[in-house]
Amino acid sequence: MPSRDVVAWNSMISGLVKNSRVHEAVSLFQRMPSRTAVSWNLVLSGLLNHVSFEAAERFYEEMPERDVVSQTMMVSALSGLGRVDDARTLFDAMLDRDARAWNAMLVGYANNGRIEVAAALFVKMPARDSCSWNSMLDGLAGNGRLGDAIRLFAEIPRKGLLSFNLIALGLIRNGFVAEAHALFEKIPFKDVVSWTNMMVGYFESGDVTAARELFESMPCRDETSWNAFIYGLSENDFGEEALRTFARMNSEGPPPDRATFTTALNACSILPSLSFGKQAHAEAIKAGYGDSVSVSNATITMYARCGSMRSARTAFFACTDRDTVTWNAIVCGFANHGDGREALNLFERMRWTDCEPNEITFIGVLSACSHAGLVREGQHFFNYMIHECGLKPNSQHYACVVDLLGRFGHLEEAKRIVERMPDDGVEAGASVWGALLGACRIYKDVELGEVSGWKVLEIDPLNAGAYVIMAELYAGGGRRREAEKVLDLMRERGVKKQPGCSWIEVNNGVHVFLAGDGSHAQIEGVYDMLVCLDVVVMCPLKCYEYRISIDFLG
């Protein structure tokens, strides 16, 4: 440009800030021959939204003049950090307050659980706009004061679509799905948000049929509605339909976004379906979301849960950006597959990064120590979690430690850990007593196993495994009458042990096998294959040709 005025400079800074290139915006700001309040506020918003509050605060202190816009931005930022009292101090010091400033303070109180103060501030407001009414409405509903929210909704002078959506969402959040649907039917105008909120409400109440009917009735669908439908199906154990919907979205809906691929990959991990997971992973890479942290985390989890740790490891090391969830996915994946050494190696690498381990990380680490037989290391990491990382152990952590000690014969020490839990403020759950019971079965400690088993059944009377293990312990200790009593109690309570289950994928189909079940459609072919496997074992001289046929058949 042959000449630039302040508007041109501000426009360029605004463009850089909107595209998250804040450092370039700051550099350009420093080169400006003259600056206005707009120039300062543009950079301040960029620092607040894309850099850090500390950087924005230093910049704010340097401002020669602070107008209502800059002060309102700081009020919102302080409230967002939970520093509501500091925000109120700044708000009270403002010489000029417009509706946005009042609304920012109102939202700050509401979002930090101080709804009484927000309500008092709402009453004091000199003038209210639609944002004021809707912010107060959302705050009341979000803090569980649904009756007050409904009364306020009735007082709103001009009810817009946002007001209707907020009160409907408030009803849904508080479990009044039928009432929300009644309001939904009366709304004079609905948008895609109205339909999506109602659909999510039915999913949360477990009514998949009603949610499906709403989805199919929607006049138009955006990415969010498709994603909500796929996620709702997956969370309600309709994983196969979720994946079919994902394929349908690919063909007739908007292009899948980051959330779509994350949801689809999570559905693959729940089923689990390795072949479809590979396809979804490939589609995510082709769509440009391969480097997304959320997609990468879902991909690693999917491969780990589907049993392909080699692919999980490859996906992990392909990540350009990793957060704590990424590390947890790979550490817990190796731990769950019994490769404790590799899980601990990866944990050691995590400690050299900026990612802080959390409670889930240590569940994987302690489980890895248990699988690898590293008793001393497990005790060390348990203490490290408490004293070095400042994390409070929960029942799952104690269950891992008890399993670790008990699995390798330290039953008395495991018992002391369980007895110490109430002193640490943690209640011993069924998983903790169950871990101790499992150790007693290994080492045939009938007395301690009896105590542990009845504790499990006291907490979880429908735990089939506890009945079976206790019966085995009694029978092994020569106490057959007690064993029969436990099994009789199991029958009286209608508890049945779930049969063992396994499945394989062949030609894009999943074949499920239950222990003792001979009803598979291709059972004859299965038995033929077992005969071949038996011949391989019994006739080593002929195993070469049989192995060729077995590999060829899949």
PDB file of C-alpha atoms in Angstrom, residues 346-537:
ATOM      1  CA  LEU A 346       6.897 -44.971  28.197  1.00  0.00           C
ATOM      2  CA  PHE A 347       5.982 -43.543  31.604  1.00  0.00           C
ATOM      3  CA  GLU A 348       9.638 -42.695  32.216  1.00  0.00           C
ATOM      4  CA  ARG A 349       9.681 -40.867  28.863  1.00  0.00           C
ATOM      5  CA  MET A 350       6.523 -39.003  29.863  1.00  0.00           C
ATOM      6  CA  ARG A 351       8.241 -37.714  33.005  1.00  0.00           C
ATOM      7  CA  TRP A 352      10.783 -35.926  30.821  1.00  0.00           C
ATOM      8  CA  THR A 353       8.045 -33.976  29.012  1.00  0.00           C
ATOM      9  CA  ASP A 354       5.854 -31.049  30.048  1.00  0.00           C
ATOM     10  CA  CYS A 355       2.827 -33.356  30.453  1.00  0.00           C
ATOM     11  CA  GLU A 356       1.960 -33.912  34.085  1.00  0.00           C
ATOM     12  CA  PRO A 357       0.805 -37.436  35.052  1.00  0.00           C
ATOM     13  CA  ASN A 358      -2.645 -37.623  36.604  1.00  0.00           C
ATOM     14  CA  GLU A 359      -4.703 -40.232  38.453  1.00  0.00           C
ATOM     15  CA  ILE A 360      -5.377 -42.261  35.300  1.00  0.00           C
ATOM     16  CA  THR A 361      -1.669 -42.364  34.459  1.00  0.00           C
ATOM     17  CA  PHE A 362      -0.865 -44.040  37.758  1.00  0.00           C
ATOM     18  CA  ILE A 363      -3.647 -46.596  37.356  1.00  0.00           C
ATOM     19  CA  GLY A 364      -1.817 -47.694  34.196  1.00  0.00           C
ATOM     20  CA  VAL A 365       1.586 -47.566  35.903  1.00  0.00           C
ATOM     21  CA  LEU A 366       0.487 -49.600  38.935  1.00  0.00           C
ATOM     22  CA  SER A 367      -1.289 -52.096  36.703  1.00  0.00           C
ATOM     23  CA  ALA A 368       1.897 -52.414  34.622  1.00  0.00           C
ATOM     24  CA  CYS A 369       3.925 -53.153  37.762  1.00  0.00           C
ATOM     25  CA  SER A 370       1.420 -55.832  38.704  1.00  0.00           C
ATOM     26  CA  HIS A 371       1.644 -57.510  35.278  1.00  0.00           C
ATOM     27  CA  ALA A 372       5.442 -57.346  35.278  1.00  0.00           C
ATOM     28  CA  GLY A 373       5.831 -58.550  38.865  1.00  0.00           C
ATOM     29  CA  LEU A 374       7.588 -55.362  39.967  1.00  0.00           C
ATOM     30  CA  VAL A 375       6.485 -55.186  43.590  1.00  0.00           C
ATOM     31  CA  ARG A 376       9.126 -52.721  44.831  1.00  0.00           C
ATOM     32  CA  GLU A 377       8.654 -50.471  41.798  1.00  0.00           C
ATOM     33  CA  GLY A 378       4.883 -50.495  42.295  1.00  0.00           C
ATOM     34  CA  GLN A 379       5.221 -49.406  45.910  1.00  0.00           C
ATOM     35  CA  HIS A 380       7.690 -46.713  44.850  1.00  0.00           C
ATOM     36  CA  PHE A 381       5.347 -45.300  42.204  1.00  0.00           C
ATOM     37  CA  PHE A 382       2.410 -45.368  44.633  1.00  0.00           C
ATOM     38  CA  ASN A 383       4.391 -43.237  47.100  1.00  0.00           C
ATOM     39  CA  TYR A 384       5.707 -41.074  44.240  1.00  0.00           C
ATOM     40  CA  MET A 385       2.140 -40.335  43.161  1.00  0.00           C
ATOM     41  CA  ILE A 386       1.191 -39.195  46.657  1.00  0.00           C
ATOM     42  CA  HIS A 387       4.294 -37.338  47.833  1.00  0.00           C
ATOM     43  CA  GLU A 388       5.875 -36.056  44.613  1.00  0.00           C
ATOM     44  CA  CYS A 389       2.870 -35.448  42.382  1.00  0.00           C
ATOM     45  CA  GLY A 390       0.463 -34.426  45.133  1.00  0.00           C
ATOM     46  CA  LEU A 391      -2.285 -36.756  43.889  1.00  0.00           C
ATOM     47  CA  LYS A 392      -4.733 -38.380  46.282  1.00  0.00           C
ATOM     48  CA  PRO A 393      -5.137 -42.109  45.567  1.00  0.00           C
ATOM     49  CA  ASN A 394      -8.645 -43.421  44.984  1.00  0.00           C
ATOM     50  CA  SER A 395     -10.141 -46.878  45.292  1.00  0.00           C
ATOM     51  CA  GLN A 396      -8.797 -47.950  41.891  1.00  0.00           C
ATOM     52  CA  HIS A 397      -5.212 -47.127  42.875  1.00  0.00           C
ATOM     53  CA  TYR A 398      -5.556 -49.127  46.070  1.00  0.00           C
ATOM     54  CA  ALA A 399      -7.054 -52.018  44.088  1.00  0.00           C
ATOM     55  CA  CYS A 400      -3.971 -52.025  41.839  1.00  0.00           C
ATOM     56  CA  VAL A 401      -1.603 -52.023  44.828  1.00  0.00           C
ATOM     57  CA  VAL A 402      -3.543 -54.789  46.586  1.00  0.00           C
ATOM     58  CA  ASP A 403      -3.543 -56.838  43.377  1.00  0.00           C
ATOM     59  CA  LEU A 404       0.209 -56.271  42.993  1.00  0.00           C
ATOM     60  CA  LEU A 405       1.015 -57.361  46.545  1.00  0.00           C
ATOM     61  CA  GLY A 406      -1.464 -60.195  46.630  1.00  0.00           C
ATOM     62  CA  ARG A 407      -0.543 -61.632  43.257  1.00  0.00           C
ATOM     63  CA  PHE A 408       3.017 -62.207  44.471  1.00  0.00           C
ATOM     64  CA  GLY A 409       2.216 -63.602  47.876  1.00  0.00           C
ATOM     65  CA  HIS A 410       2.341 -60.537  50.133  1.00  0.00           C
ATOM     66  CA  LEU A 411      -1.147 -61.180  51.518  1.00  0.00           C
ATOM     67  CA  GLU A 412      -0.589 -59.728  54.989  1.00  0.00           C
ATOM     68  CA  GLU A 413       0.821 -56.524  53.561  1.00  0.00           C
ATOM     69  CA  ALA A 414      -2.101 -56.301  51.114  1.00  0.00           C
ATOM     70  CA  LYS A 415      -4.495 -56.775  54.030  1.00  0.00           C
ATOM     71  CA  ARG A 416      -2.808 -53.937  55.955  1.00  0.00           C
ATOM     72  CA  ILE A 417      -3.174 -51.670  52.913  1.00  0.00           C
ATOM     73  CA  VAL A 418      -6.916 -52.380  52.818  1.00  0.00           C
ATOM     74  CA  GLU A 419      -7.313 -51.775  56.557  1.00  0.00           C
ATOM     75  CA  ARG A 420      -5.399 -48.489  56.253  1.00  0.00           C
ATOM     76  CA  MET A 421      -7.682 -47.096  53.568  1.00  0.00           C
ATOM     77  CA  PRO A 422     -10.349 -45.586  55.894  1.00  0.00           C
ATOM     78  CA  ASP A 423      -7.595 -43.665  57.706  1.00  0.00           C
ATOM     79  CA  ASP A 424      -6.607 -42.185  54.336  1.00  0.00           C
ATOM     80  CA  GLY A 425     -10.201 -41.112  53.705  1.00  0.00           C
ATOM     81  CA  VAL A 426     -10.872 -43.728  51.005  1.00  0.00           C
ATOM     82  CA  GLU A 427     -13.594 -46.344  51.266  1.00  0.00           C
ATOM     83  CA  ALA A 428     -12.556 -49.862  50.264  1.00  0.00           C
ATOM     84  CA  GLY A 429     -14.809 -50.708  47.336  1.00  0.00           C
ATOM     85  CA  ALA A 430     -15.692 -54.018  45.749  1.00  0.00           C
ATOM     86  CA  SER A 431     -12.687 -53.804  43.404  1.00  0.00           C
ATOM     87  CA  VAL A 432     -10.243 -53.601  46.356  1.00  0.00           C
ATOM     88  CA  TRP A 433     -11.762 -56.521  48.259  1.00  0.00           C
ATOM     89  CA  GLY A 434     -12.079 -58.403  44.958  1.00  0.00           C
ATOM     90  CA  ALA A 435      -8.360 -58.004  44.296  1.00  0.00           C
ATOM     91  CA  LEU A 436      -7.610 -59.405  47.753  1.00  0.00           C
ATOM     92  CA  LEU A 437     -10.075 -62.256  47.173  1.00  0.00           C
ATOM     93  CA  GLY A 438      -8.368 -63.131  43.891  1.00  0.00           C
ATOM     94  CA  ALA A 439      -5.002 -63.282  45.642  1.00  0.00           C
ATOM     95  CA  CYS A 440      -6.466 -65.561  48.318  1.00  0.00           C
ATOM     96  CA  ARG A 441      -7.623 -67.958  45.613  1.00  0.00           C
ATOM     97  CA  ILE A 442      -4.089 -68.132  44.170  1.00  0.00           C
ATOM     98  CA  TYR A 443      -2.514 -68.898  47.547  1.00  0.00           C
ATOM     99  CA  LYS A 444      -5.502 -70.841  48.957  1.00  0.00           C
ATOM    100  CA  ASP A 445      -5.903 -68.599  52.017  1.00  0.00           C
ATOM    101  CA  VAL A 446      -9.438 -69.630  52.978  1.00  0.00           C
ATOM    102  CA  GLU A 447      -9.802 -67.489  56.112  1.00  0.00           C
ATOM    103  CA  LEU A 448      -8.755 -64.181  54.532  1.00  0.00           C
ATOM    104  CA  GLY A 449     -10.609 -65.119  51.345  1.00  0.00           C
ATOM    105  CA  GLU A 450     -13.785 -65.683  53.361  1.00  0.00           C
ATOM    106  CA  VAL A 451     -13.562 -62.199  54.896  1.00  0.00           C
ATOM    107  CA  SER A 452     -12.765 -60.600  51.518  1.00  0.00           C
ATOM    108  CA  GLY A 453     -15.512 -62.479  49.685  1.00  0.00           C
ATOM    109  CA  TRP A 454     -18.280 -61.506  52.088  1.00  0.00           C
ATOM    110  CA  LYS A 455     -17.092 -57.882  51.935  1.00  0.00           C
ATOM    111  CA  VAL A 456     -17.402 -57.984  48.137  1.00  0.00           C
ATOM    112  CA  LEU A 457     -20.918 -59.453  48.334  1.00  0.00           C
ATOM    113  CA  GLU A 458     -21.924 -56.911  50.975  1.00  0.00           C
ATOM    114  CA  ILE A 459     -21.005 -54.093  48.603  1.00  0.00           C
ATOM    115  CA  ASP A 460     -21.983 -55.800  45.328  1.00  0.00           C
ATOM    116  CA  PRO A 461     -24.415 -58.698  45.926  1.00  0.00           C
ATOM    117  CA  LEU A 462     -24.690 -59.362  42.175  1.00  0.00           C
ATOM    118  CA  ASN A 463     -20.956 -60.015  41.702  1.00  0.00           C
ATOM    119  CA  ALA A 464     -21.020 -63.521  40.176  1.00  0.00           C
ATOM    120  CA  GLY A 465     -17.242 -63.923  40.296  1.00  0.00           C
ATOM    121  CA  ALA A 466     -17.140 -63.487  44.073  1.00  0.00           C
ATOM    122  CA  TYR A 467     -19.627 -66.345  44.601  1.00  0.00           C
ATOM    123  CA  VAL A 468     -17.669 -68.669  42.321  1.00  0.00           C
ATOM    124  CA  ILE A 469     -14.269 -67.883  43.882  1.00  0.00           C
ATOM    125  CA  MET A 470     -15.610 -68.288  47.417  1.00  0.00           C
ATOM    126  CA  ALA A 471     -17.141 -71.642  46.502  1.00  0.00           C
ATOM    127  CA  GLU A 472     -13.809 -72.755  45.029  1.00  0.00           C
ATOM    128  CA  LEU A 473     -11.953 -71.641  48.160  1.00  0.00           C
ATOM    129  CA  TYR A 474     -14.346 -73.470  50.494  1.00  0.00           C
ATOM    130  CA  ALA A 475     -14.269 -76.613  48.362  1.00  0.00           C
ATOM    131  CA  GLY A 476     -10.472 -76.545  48.118  1.00  0.00           C
ATOM    132  CA  GLY A 477     -10.243 -76.192  51.908  1.00  0.00           C
ATOM    133  CA  GLY A 478     -12.503 -79.184  52.500  1.00  0.00           C
ATOM    134  CA  ARG A 479     -15.495 -77.061  53.555  1.00  0.00           C
ATOM    135  CA  ARG A 480     -17.972 -78.372  51.003  1.00  0.00           C
ATOM    136  CA  ARG A 481     -21.063 -77.463  53.040  1.00  0.00           C
ATOM    137  CA  GLU A 482     -20.065 -73.755  53.015  1.00  0.00           C
ATOM    138  CA  ALA A 483     -19.336 -74.010  49.292  1.00  0.00           C
ATOM    139  CA  GLU A 484     -22.843 -75.350  48.650  1.00  0.00           C
ATOM    140  CA  LYS A 485     -24.369 -72.585  50.794  1.00  0.00           C
ATOM    141  CA  VAL A 486     -22.582 -69.909  48.733  1.00  0.00           C
ATOM    142  CA  LEU A 487     -23.818 -71.446  45.476  1.00  0.00           C
ATOM    143  CA  ASP A 488     -27.358 -71.772  46.897  1.00  0.00           C
ATOM    144  CA  LEU A 489     -27.263 -68.082  47.873  1.00  0.00           C
ATOM    145  CA  MET A 490     -26.095 -67.247  44.352  1.00  0.00           C
ATOM    146  CA  ARG A 491     -29.099 -69.102  42.890  1.00  0.00           C
ATOM    147  CA  GLU A 492     -31.537 -67.498  45.368  1.00  0.00           C
ATOM    148  CA  ARG A 493     -30.399 -64.040  44.324  1.00  0.00           C
ATOM    149  CA  GLY A 494     -30.716 -64.945  40.652  1.00  0.00           C
ATOM    150  CA  VAL A 495     -27.044 -64.280  39.966  1.00  0.00           C
ATOM    151  CA  LYS A 496     -25.594 -66.049  36.938  1.00  0.00           C
ATOM    152  CA  LYS A 497     -22.007 -66.150  35.845  1.00  0.00           C
ATOM    153  CA  GLN A 498     -21.543 -64.644  32.386  1.00  0.00           C
ATOM    154  CA  PRO A 499     -20.060 -67.164  29.949  1.00  0.00           C
ATOM    155  CA  GLY A 500     -16.653 -66.538  28.456  1.00  0.00           C
ATOM    156  CA  CYS A 501     -16.880 -64.653  25.180  1.00  0.00           C
ATOM    157  CA  SER A 502     -14.540 -64.101  22.261  1.00  0.00           C
ATOM    158  CA  TRP A 503     -14.995 -62.786  18.736  1.00  0.00           C
ATOM    159  CA  ILE A 504     -13.126 -62.418  15.487  1.00  0.00           C
ATOM    160  CA  GLU A 505     -13.623 -60.305  12.378  1.00  0.00           C
ATOM    161  CA  VAL A 506     -13.768 -62.165   9.055  1.00  0.00           C
ATOM    162  CA  ASN A 507     -14.716 -60.508   5.744  1.00  0.00           C
ATOM    163  CA  ASN A 508     -16.103 -57.392   7.480  1.00  0.00           C
ATOM    164  CA  GLY A 509     -18.288 -59.548   9.742  1.00  0.00           C
ATOM    165  CA  VAL A 510     -17.972 -60.150  13.474  1.00  0.00           C
ATOM    166  CA  HIS A 511     -18.309 -63.752  14.688  1.00  0.00           C
ATOM    167  CA  VAL A 512     -19.049 -64.150  18.407  1.00  0.00           C
ATOM    168  CA  PHE A 513     -18.308 -67.348  20.341  1.00  0.00           C
ATOM    169  CA  LEU A 514     -19.600 -68.090  23.830  1.00  0.00           C
ATOM    170  CA  ALA A 515     -18.162 -70.778  26.086  1.00  0.00           C
ATOM    171  CA  GLY A 516     -20.195 -73.985  25.737  1.00  0.00           C
ATOM    172  CA  ASP A 517     -22.304 -72.599  22.882  1.00  0.00           C
ATOM    173  CA  GLY A 518     -22.536 -74.775  19.741  1.00  0.00           C
ATOM    174  CA  SER A 519     -25.109 -72.659  17.877  1.00  0.00           C
ATOM    175  CA  HIS A 520     -22.787 -70.740  15.539  1.00  0.00           C
ATOM    176  CA  ALA A 521     -24.043 -70.768  11.937  1.00  0.00           C
ATOM    177  CA  GLN A 522     -20.720 -72.101  10.660  1.00  0.00           C
ATOM    178  CA  ILE A 523     -19.962 -74.427  13.573  1.00  0.00           C
ATOM    179  CA  GLU A 524     -19.018 -77.321  11.256  1.00  0.00           C
ATOM    180  CA  GLY A 525     -16.352 -75.198   9.594  1.00  0.00           C
ATOM    181  CA  VAL A 526     -15.084 -74.167  13.003  1.00  0.00           C
ATOM    182  CA  TYR A 527     -14.718 -77.807  14.069  1.00  0.00           C
ATOM    183  CA  ASP A 528     -12.967 -78.623  10.785  1.00  0.00           C
ATOM    184  CA  MET A 529     -10.502 -75.862  11.557  1.00  0.00           C
ATOM    185  CA  LEU A 530      -9.974 -77.218  15.075  1.00  0.00           C
ATOM    186  CA  VAL A 531      -9.211 -80.629  13.563  1.00  0.00           C
ATOM    187  CA  CYS A 532      -6.576 -78.993  11.344  1.00  0.00           C
ATOM    188  CA  LEU A 533      -5.075 -77.260  14.365  1.00  0.00           C
ATOM    189  CA  ASP A 534      -5.031 -80.577  16.247  1.00  0.00           C
ATOM    190  CA  VAL A 535      -3.215 -82.234  13.348  1.00  0.00           C
ATOM    191  CA  VAL A 536      -0.649 -79.437  13.366  1.00  0.00           C
ATOM    192  CA  VAL A 537       0.075 -80.138  17.018  1.00  0.00           C
TER     193      VAL A 537
END
